[in-house]
XYZ file of C-alpha atoms in Angstrom:
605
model
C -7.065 3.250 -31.725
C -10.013 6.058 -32.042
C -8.316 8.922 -29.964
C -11.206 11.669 -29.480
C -9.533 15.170 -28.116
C -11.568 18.022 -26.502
C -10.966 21.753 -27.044
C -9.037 22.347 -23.869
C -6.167 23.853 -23.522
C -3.703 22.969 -20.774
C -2.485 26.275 -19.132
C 1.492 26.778 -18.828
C 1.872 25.360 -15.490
C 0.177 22.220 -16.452
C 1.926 22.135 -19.946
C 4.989 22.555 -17.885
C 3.999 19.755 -15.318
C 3.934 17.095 -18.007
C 6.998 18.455 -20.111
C 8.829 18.151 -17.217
C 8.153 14.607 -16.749
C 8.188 13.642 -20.580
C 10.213 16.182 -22.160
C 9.259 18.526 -24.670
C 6.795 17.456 -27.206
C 8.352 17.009 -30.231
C 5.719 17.750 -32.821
C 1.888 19.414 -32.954
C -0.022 16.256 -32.346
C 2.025 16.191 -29.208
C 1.191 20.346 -28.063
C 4.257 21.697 -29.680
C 3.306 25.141 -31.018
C 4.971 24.687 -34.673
C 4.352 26.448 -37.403
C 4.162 23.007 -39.727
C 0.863 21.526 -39.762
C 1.874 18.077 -38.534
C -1.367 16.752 -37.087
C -2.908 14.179 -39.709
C 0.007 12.007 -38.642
C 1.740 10.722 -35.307
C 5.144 10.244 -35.888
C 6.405 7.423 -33.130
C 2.705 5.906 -32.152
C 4.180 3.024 -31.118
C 6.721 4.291 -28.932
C 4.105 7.113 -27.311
C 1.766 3.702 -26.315
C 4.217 1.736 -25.013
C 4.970 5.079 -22.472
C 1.387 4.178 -21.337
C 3.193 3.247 -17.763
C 3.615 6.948 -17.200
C 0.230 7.499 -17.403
C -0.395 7.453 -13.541
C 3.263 9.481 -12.894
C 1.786 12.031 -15.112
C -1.516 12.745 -13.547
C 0.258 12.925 -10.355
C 2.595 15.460 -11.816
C -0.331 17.251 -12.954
C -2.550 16.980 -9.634
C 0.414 18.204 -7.377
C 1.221 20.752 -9.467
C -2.002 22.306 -9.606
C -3.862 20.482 -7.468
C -6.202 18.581 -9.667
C -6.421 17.933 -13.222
C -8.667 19.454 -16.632
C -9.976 18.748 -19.356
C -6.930 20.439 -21.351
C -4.252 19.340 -18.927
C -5.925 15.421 -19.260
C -6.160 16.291 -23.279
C -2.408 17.515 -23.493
C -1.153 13.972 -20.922
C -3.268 11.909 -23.154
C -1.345 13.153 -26.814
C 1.643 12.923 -25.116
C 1.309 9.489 -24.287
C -0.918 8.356 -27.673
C -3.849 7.406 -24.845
C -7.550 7.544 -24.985
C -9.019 10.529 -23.017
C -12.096 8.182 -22.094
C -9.293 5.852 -20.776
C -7.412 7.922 -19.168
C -10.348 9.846 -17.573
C -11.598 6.591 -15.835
C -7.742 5.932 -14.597
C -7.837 9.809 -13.408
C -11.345 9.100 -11.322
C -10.419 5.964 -10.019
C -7.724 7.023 -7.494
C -9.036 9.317 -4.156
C -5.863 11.392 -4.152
C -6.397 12.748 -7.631
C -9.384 14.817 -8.587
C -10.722 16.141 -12.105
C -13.490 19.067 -10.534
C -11.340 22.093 -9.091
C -10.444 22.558 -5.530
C -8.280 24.228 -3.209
C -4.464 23.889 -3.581
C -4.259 22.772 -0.254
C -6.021 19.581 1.086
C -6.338 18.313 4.461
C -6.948 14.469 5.064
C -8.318 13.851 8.028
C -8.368 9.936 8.603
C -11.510 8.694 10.079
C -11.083 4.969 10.154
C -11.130 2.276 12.953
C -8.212 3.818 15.261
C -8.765 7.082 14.444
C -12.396 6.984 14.790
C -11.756 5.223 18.348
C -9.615 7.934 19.220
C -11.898 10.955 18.178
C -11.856 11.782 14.484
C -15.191 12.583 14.328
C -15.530 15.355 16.328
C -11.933 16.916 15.532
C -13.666 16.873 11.876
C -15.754 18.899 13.143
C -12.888 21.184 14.817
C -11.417 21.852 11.950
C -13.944 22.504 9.011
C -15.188 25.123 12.412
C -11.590 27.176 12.067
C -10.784 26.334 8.033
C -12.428 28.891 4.995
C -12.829 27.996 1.634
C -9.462 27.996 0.647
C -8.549 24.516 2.312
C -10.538 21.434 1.532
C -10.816 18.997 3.963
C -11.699 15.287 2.844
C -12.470 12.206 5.591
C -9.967 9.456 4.424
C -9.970 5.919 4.988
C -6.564 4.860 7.066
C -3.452 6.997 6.170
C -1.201 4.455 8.275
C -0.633 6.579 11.077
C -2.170 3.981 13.281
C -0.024 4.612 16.210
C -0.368 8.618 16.686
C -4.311 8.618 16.186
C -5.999 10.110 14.998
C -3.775 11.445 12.092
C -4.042 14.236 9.496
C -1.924 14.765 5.959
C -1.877 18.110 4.156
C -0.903 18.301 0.567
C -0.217 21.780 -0.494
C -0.325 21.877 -4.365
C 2.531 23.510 -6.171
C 6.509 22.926 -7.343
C 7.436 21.609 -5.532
C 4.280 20.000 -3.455
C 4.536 20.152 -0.127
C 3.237 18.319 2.546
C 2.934 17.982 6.940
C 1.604 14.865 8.593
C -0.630 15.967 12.255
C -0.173 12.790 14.584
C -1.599 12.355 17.133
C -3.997 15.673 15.551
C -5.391 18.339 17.722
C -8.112 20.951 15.881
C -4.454 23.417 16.334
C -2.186 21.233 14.561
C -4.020 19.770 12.388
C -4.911 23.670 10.796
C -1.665 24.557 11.033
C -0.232 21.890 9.074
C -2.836 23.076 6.420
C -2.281 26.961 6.393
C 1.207 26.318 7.008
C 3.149 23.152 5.837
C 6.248 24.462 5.872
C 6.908 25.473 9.462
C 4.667 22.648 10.886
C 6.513 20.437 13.295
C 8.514 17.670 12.094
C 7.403 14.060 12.464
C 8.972 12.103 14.677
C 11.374 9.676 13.945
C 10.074 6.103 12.766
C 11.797 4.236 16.136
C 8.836 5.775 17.930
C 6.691 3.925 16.276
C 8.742 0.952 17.777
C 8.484 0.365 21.070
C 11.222 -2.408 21.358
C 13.630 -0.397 19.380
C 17.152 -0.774 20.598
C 16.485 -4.048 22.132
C 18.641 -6.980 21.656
C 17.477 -9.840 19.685
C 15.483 -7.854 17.251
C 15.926 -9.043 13.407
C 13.156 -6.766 11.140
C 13.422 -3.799 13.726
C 17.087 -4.383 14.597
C 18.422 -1.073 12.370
C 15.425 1.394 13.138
C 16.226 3.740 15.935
C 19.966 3.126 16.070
C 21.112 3.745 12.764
C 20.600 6.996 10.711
C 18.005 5.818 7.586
C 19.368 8.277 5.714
C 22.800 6.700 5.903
C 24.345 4.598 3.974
C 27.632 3.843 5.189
C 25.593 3.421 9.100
C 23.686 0.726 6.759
C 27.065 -1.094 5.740
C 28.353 -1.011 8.991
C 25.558 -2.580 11.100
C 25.087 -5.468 8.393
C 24.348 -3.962 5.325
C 25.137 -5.700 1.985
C 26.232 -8.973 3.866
C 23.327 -10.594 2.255
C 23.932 -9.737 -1.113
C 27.214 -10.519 -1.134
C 26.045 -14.007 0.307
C 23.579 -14.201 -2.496
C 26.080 -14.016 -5.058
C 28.176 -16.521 -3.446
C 25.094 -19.143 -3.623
C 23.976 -17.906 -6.415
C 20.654 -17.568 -7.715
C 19.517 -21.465 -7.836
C 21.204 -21.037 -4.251
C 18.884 -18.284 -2.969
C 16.096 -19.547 -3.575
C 16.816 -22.599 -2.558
C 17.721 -21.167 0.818
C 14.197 -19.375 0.515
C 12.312 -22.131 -0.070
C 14.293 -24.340 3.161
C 13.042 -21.058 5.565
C 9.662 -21.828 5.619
C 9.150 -17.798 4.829
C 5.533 -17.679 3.597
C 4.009 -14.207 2.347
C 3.604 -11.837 4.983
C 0.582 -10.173 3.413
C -2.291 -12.242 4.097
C -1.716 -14.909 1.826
C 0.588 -16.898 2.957
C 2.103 -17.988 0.026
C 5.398 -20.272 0.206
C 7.890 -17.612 -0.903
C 10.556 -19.615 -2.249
C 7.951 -21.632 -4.825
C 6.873 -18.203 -6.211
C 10.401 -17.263 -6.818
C 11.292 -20.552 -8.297
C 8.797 -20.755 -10.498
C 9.114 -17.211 -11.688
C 13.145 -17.675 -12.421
C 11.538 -20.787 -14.310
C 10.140 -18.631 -16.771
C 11.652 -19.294 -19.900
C 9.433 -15.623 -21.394
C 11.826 -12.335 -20.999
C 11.926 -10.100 -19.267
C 11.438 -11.072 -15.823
C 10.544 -7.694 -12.980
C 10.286 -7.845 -8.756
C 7.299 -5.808 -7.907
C 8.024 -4.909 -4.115
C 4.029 -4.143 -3.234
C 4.426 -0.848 -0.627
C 1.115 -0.014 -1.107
C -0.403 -1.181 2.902
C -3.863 -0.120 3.055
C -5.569 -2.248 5.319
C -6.738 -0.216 8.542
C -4.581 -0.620 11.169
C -1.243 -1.259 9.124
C 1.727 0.446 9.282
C 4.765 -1.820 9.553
C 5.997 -1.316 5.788
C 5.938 2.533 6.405
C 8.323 2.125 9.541
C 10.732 -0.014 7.645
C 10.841 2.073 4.848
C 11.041 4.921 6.908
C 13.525 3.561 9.485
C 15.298 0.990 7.176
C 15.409 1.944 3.332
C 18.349 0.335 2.206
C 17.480 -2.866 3.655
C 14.645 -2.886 1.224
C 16.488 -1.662 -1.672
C 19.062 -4.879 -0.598
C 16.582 -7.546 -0.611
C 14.860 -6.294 -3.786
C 18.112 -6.883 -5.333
C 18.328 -10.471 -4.109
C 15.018 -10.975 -5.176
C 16.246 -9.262 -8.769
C 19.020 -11.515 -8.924
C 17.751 -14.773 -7.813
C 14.418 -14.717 -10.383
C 16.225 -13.514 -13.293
C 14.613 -9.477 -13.201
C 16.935 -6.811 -14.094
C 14.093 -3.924 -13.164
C 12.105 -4.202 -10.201
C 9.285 -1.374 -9.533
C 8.535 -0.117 -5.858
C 4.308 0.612 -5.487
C 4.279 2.659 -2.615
C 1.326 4.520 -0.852
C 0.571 8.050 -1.867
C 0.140 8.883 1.254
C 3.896 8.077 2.488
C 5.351 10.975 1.678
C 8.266 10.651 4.288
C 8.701 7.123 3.107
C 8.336 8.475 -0.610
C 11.364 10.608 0.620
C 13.652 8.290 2.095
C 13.339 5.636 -0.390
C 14.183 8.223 -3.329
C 17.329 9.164 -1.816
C 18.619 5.452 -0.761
C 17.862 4.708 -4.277
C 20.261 7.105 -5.673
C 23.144 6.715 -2.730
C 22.918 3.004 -3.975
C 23.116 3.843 -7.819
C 26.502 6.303 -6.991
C 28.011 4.278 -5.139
C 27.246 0.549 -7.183
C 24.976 -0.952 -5.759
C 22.613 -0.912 -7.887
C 22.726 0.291 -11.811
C 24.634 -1.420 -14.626
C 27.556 -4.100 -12.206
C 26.108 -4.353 -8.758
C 28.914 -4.514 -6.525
C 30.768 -5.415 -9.669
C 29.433 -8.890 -9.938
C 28.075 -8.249 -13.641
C 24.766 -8.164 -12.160
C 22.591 -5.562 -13.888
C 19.213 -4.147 -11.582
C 17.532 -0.984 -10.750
C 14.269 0.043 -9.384
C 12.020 2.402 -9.945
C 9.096 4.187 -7.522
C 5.701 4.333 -8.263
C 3.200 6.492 -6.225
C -0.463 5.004 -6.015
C -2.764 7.073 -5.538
C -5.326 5.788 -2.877
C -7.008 2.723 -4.147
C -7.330 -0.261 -1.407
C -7.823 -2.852 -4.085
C -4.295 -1.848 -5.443
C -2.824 -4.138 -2.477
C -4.116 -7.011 -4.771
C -1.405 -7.772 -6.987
C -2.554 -7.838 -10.208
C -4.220 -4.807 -9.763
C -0.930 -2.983 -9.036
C -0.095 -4.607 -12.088
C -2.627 -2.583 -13.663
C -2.063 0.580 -11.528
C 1.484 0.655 -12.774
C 0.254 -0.218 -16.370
C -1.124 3.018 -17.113
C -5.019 1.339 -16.425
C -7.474 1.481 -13.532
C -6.074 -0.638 -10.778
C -8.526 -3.467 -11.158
C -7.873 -7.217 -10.352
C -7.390 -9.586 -13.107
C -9.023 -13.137 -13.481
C -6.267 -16.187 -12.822
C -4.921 -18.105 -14.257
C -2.760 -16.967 -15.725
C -0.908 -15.978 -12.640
C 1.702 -13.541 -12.124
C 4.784 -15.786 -12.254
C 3.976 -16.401 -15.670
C 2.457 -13.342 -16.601
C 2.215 -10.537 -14.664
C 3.403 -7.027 -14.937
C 3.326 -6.298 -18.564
C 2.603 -9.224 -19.419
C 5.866 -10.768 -18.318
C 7.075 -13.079 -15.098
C 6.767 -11.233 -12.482
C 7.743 -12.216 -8.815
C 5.513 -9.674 -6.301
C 6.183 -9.417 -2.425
C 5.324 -7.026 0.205
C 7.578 -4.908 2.144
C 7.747 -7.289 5.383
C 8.335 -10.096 3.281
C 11.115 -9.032 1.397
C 13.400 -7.932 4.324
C 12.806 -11.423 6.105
C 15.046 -12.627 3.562
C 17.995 -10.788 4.755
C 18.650 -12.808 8.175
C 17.730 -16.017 6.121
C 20.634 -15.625 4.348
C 23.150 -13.834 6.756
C 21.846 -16.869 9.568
C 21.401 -19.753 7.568
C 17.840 -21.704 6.372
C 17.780 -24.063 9.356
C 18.542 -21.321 12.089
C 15.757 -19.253 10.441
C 13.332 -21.719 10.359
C 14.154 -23.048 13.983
C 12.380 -19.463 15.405
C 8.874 -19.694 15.262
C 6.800 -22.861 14.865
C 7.289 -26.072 12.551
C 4.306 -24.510 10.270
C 5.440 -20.693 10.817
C 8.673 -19.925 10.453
C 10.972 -16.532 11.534
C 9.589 -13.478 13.429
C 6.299 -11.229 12.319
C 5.654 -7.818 12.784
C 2.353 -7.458 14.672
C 0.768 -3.473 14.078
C -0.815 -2.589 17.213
C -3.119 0.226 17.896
C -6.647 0.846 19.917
C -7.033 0.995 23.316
C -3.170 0.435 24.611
C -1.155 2.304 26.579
C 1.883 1.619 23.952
C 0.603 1.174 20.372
C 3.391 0.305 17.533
C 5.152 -2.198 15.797
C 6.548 -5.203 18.073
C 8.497 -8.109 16.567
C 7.522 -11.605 17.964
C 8.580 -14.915 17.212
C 5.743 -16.712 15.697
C 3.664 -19.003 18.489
C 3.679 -15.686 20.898
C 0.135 -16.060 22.087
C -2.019 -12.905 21.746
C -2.065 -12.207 25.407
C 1.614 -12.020 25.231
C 1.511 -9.498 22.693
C -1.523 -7.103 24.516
C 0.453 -7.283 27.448
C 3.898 -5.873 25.728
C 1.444 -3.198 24.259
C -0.156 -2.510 27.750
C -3.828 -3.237 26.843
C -6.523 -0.592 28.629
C -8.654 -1.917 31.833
C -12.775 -2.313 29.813
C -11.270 -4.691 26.895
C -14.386 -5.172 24.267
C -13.100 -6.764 21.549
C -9.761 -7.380 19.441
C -9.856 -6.733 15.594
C -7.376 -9.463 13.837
C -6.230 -8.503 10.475
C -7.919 -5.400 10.069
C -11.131 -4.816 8.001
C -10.541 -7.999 6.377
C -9.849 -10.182 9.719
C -11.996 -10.688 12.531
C -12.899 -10.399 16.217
C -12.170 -12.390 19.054
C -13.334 -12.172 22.652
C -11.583 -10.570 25.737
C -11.449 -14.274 26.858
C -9.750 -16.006 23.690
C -6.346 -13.824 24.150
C -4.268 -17.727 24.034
C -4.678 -17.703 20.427
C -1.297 -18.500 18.815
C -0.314 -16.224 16.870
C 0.427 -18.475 14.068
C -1.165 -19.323 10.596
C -2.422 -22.414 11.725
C -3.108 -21.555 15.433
C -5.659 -18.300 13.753
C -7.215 -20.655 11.342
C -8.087 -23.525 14.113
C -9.539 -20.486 16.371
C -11.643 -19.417 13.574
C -10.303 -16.048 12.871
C -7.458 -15.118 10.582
C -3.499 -13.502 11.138
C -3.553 -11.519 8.075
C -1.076 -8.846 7.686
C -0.882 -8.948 11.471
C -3.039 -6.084 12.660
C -4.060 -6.560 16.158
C -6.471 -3.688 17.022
C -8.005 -3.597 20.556
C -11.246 -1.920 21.672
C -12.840 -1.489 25.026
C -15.997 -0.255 26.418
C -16.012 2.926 25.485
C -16.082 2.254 21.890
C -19.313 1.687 20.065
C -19.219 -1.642 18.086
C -21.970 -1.228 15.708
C -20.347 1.887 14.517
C -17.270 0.325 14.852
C -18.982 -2.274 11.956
C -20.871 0.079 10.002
C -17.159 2.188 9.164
C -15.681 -0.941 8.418
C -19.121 -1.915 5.590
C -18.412 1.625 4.838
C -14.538 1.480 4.033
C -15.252 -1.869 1.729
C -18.309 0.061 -0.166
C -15.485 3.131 -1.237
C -12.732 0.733 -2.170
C -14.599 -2.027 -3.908
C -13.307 -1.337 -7.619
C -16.986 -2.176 -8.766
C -16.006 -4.776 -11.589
C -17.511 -7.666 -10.120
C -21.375 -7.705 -9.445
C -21.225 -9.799 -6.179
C -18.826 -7.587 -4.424
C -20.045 -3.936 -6.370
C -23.308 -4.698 -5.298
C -23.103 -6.457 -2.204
C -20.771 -3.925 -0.743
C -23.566 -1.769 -0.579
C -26.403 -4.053 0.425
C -23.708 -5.022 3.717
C -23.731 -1.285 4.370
C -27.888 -0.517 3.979
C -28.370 -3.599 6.124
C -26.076 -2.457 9.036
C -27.553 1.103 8.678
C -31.144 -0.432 9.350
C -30.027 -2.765 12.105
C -27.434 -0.189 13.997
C -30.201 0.979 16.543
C -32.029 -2.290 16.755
C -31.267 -5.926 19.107
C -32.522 -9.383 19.275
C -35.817 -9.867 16.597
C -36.008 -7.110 15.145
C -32.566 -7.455 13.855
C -33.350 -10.812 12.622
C -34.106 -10.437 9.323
C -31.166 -8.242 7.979
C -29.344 -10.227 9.853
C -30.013 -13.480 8.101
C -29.704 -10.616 4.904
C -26.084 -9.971 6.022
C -25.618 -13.905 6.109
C -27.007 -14.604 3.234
C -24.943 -11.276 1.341
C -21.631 -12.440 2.437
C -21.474 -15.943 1.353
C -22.419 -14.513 -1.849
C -19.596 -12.059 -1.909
C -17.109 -14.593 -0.356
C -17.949 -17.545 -2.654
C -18.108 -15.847 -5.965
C -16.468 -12.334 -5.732
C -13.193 -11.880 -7.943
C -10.719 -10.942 -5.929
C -9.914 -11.446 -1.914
C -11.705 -7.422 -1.202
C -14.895 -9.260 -1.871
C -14.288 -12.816 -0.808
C -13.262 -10.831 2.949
C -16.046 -7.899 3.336
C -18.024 -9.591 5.531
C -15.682 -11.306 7.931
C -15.226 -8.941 10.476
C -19.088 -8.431 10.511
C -19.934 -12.181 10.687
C -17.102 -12.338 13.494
C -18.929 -9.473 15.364
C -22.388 -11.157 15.348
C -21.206 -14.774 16.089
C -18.565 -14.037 18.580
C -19.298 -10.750 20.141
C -23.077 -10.987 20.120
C -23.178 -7.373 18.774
C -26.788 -6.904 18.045
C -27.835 -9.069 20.891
């Protein structure tokens, strides 16, 4: 390995930044200032390398400790950890949270994406660069999962420790004073309003959030907590998953993908070690249920990690979680160590011999690092780009290794399966979609949130618990990636199947309605836009197409009928390009909600 270092030098707070996440350096090729001219050798190479995982810890370290990173803070990260600066340059410039050109300590993120856009984000942009100097930089963002209180604002004040106020729903007032003063801004409020069926009976996912303290775990234990575990090592693992598998539970993602095969074939694996990757890192505009539940229901996901720990074989499993959860970021950190004091997780989970802890890891704003190998990646130490399969991740995934990855909603379905049973689990719902779903709703409703539904509630059902606005236009299915249906198609299942035969998709179950007042081809052109920013750019079909989706609609966005025509039949002929032979499902989904809006909607009719 050809390591080429600049002549930077990495001040004392960014010295101390990385020290305090590696330790002290231990010889000059490190930074240590010795005396002994020790640099024509590395002493422990190997072991430096295989530290490349911190890689993406340590430019966080460095970016909210100062803010953003240099040359000689990148240099000194890069000796510490044996890694290319080229290398870890590109990893440093691939993530929209970090930044290697110097700005103010204090950034504002001001989301300007679908619901936030509906709701006004443009002009209180424009409200707030009016009333902010020089001294705060304020950056549009693509969705910062505040869905439900739009439009939203984050402020990350850089320093130790970093500090940080969400604004939501934002005024031009709050929003600055969460950025000149993140300390005394007003406390969010508490994840159960983000629930609008909280406290009701019958609830399984939501059940905990509003009525027991997140932040306790002994409230956990007593409403239910650890009964699934302890069921899990009564069945054992062969047991678990075979109780899995019997559910019917399918990825809650997108995908779809029969959890119980991915978890048998990954404690299959005869190659050690095995890891659960629980994938926190919801990006998709308009999603927000994994931030609720982590927010309103840690432990539950620390508890069905473990189950998914034990019954695959993984003794480690890593949390990905959004960069821009920093409540979440919170909550999690401290459930994690109330379970490791008190056994439940650490060397003999609840003595059963059972070894398994987990560790967090931030992203750093990347969309594409919802794919999974790309988290895989992310986590790595590299830039969070997908990976060609086969192989696939239950045969070698994170570090190479079998590696079982599920999302957040996903996970903590598995509770009730095994406190209730396989067959009384897969009797809710319908024969092909099994248990309850979290739907995300936001838009033009009276009361926007998470609501949990049986699968087979029709969509109409679901608008009407949400109170849906008089002047309905249009209703966005599965966010960026999904599609559009009509006012008049609201009996669509909501099922896996019932979505397909209707021509649209579930997805992650974002269910995003517009009316009247909200322009559709703008609506369109943010969501060409958000998939130009996030496409990683390693694939030509979906790098380059991207951007042709986005010229096209910029032409077209004043124009109707024939003289929309032609980049119309462009826009056809771009996405099955980018669907058929992109490499991963950012590409392959670009131009669904797009084609959706022309087909069903008639939008530049």
């Amino acid at each position: 390995m050809d390591l080429h270092f600049g002549d930077s030098k990495p001040t004392d707070e960014e010295r101390a930044a990385v020290d305090a996440l590696l330790g002290p350096p231990e010889s000059s090729w490190e930074g240590a200032d010795r005396s002994d001219a020790d640099l024509r050798w590395a002493r422990g190479g190997r072991e430096a390398r295989d530290r490349r995982e911190l890689l993406l810890p340590g430019l966080h370290a460095l970016n909210d400790r100062v803010g953003w990173i240099s040359g000689g803070a990148l240099d000194y990260l890069c000796r510490r950890l044996t890694v290319p600066p080229a290398q870890a340059y590109g990893v440093a410039t691939f993530y929209a949270l970090l930044s290697v050109t110097p700005r103010p300590a204090t950034v504002l993120h001001v989301c300007t994406d679908l619901a936030c856009a509906a709701a006004g984000a443009p002009e209180l942009c424009a409200g707030i660069e009016s009333r902010l100097g020089p001294g705060v930089r304020v950056q549009r963002s693509p969705c910062l999962g505040l869905c439900e209180r739009a439009p939203a604002a984050l402020a990350i004040r850089a320093g130790d420790p970093v500090r940080t106020a969400v604004s939501a729903p934002a005024t031009v007032e709050t929003a600055v004073r969460a950025a000149t003063a993140p300390d005394s801004a007003p406390e969010e409020p508490p994840a159960a309003l983000a629930v609008p069926q909280a406290g009701a009976p019958g609830l399984m996912l939501l059940r905990r959030v509003g009525v027991v303290d997140p932040s306790s775990l002994d409230e956990y234990r007593a409403h239910g907590g650890y009964i699934a575990l302890r069921e899990a090592f009564r069945l054992g693992p062969a047991g678990v998953i075979r109780e899995v598998t019997d559910s019917g539970l399918v990825g809650r993602g997108g995908a779809a993908f029969p959890t119980g095969r991915k978890w048998g074939a990954t404690a299959a694996q005869p190659d050690r070690p095995h890891y659960v990757v629980c994938n926190a890192d919801e990006s998709e505009p308009g999603t927000f249920k994994d931030r609720v539940i982590m927010e309103g229901d840690p432990y539950a996901l620390i508890e069905s990690m473990t189950i998914a720990g034990y019954a695959t074989g993984a003794r480690l499993g890593y949390l990905y979680l959004r960069g821009e959860y920093p409540r979440a970021l919170a909550r999690l950190e401290h459930a994690i160590g109330q379970c490791r004091a008190r056994g439940l997780l650490g060397d003999d989970v609840l003595g059963q011999g059972y070894a398994f802890d987990i560790e967090i890891r931030r992203g750093a704003g990347a969309y594409i690092c919802g794919e999974e190998t790309a988290l895989f990646n992310s986590i790595e130490g590299y830039r969070g780009e997908p990976r060609s399969k086969p192989p696939f991740p239950v045969e070698k995934g994170l570090f190479g290794k079998p590696t079982v990855e599920n999302n957040v909603e996903t996970l903590v379905n598995v509770l009730p399966i095994l406190t209730m049973g396989a067959p009384a689990y897969a009797a809710i719902g319908t024969g092909r979609s099994t248990g309850p779903k979290l739907f995300c709703v936001s838009g033009s409703v009276t009361r926007p949130g998470i609501y949990e539904l049986p699968f087979g509630a029709t969509l109409g059902e679901l608008l009407a618990l949400a109170g849906v606005r008089d002047g309905l236009r249009a209703v966005l299915l599965g966010g960026a990636a999904g599609g559009f249906v009509r006012p008049d198609e609201t009996d669509i299942p909501l099922t896996f199947e019932g979505t397909r035969e209707a021509g649209t998709t579930l997805g992650s179950g974002v269910v995003m309605a517009f009316d009247s007042t909200v322009p559709l081809p703008r609506l369109l052109l943010r969501i060409a836009e958000f998939f130009r920013d996030e496409s990683c750019g390693q694939c030509v079909p979906c790098r380059v197409g991207t951007v042709r989706q986005e010229e096209a609609l910029h032409r077209i966005v004043a124009r109707t009928g024939a003289e929309a025509a032609g980049d119309i039949a462009l826009l056809r002929e771009v996405g099955r390009a980018m669907r058929d032979a992109s490499i991963c499902g950012l590409g392959q989904t670009a131009w669904n909600a797009v084609e959706s809006a022309i087909d069903r909607l008639g939008a530049y009719e």
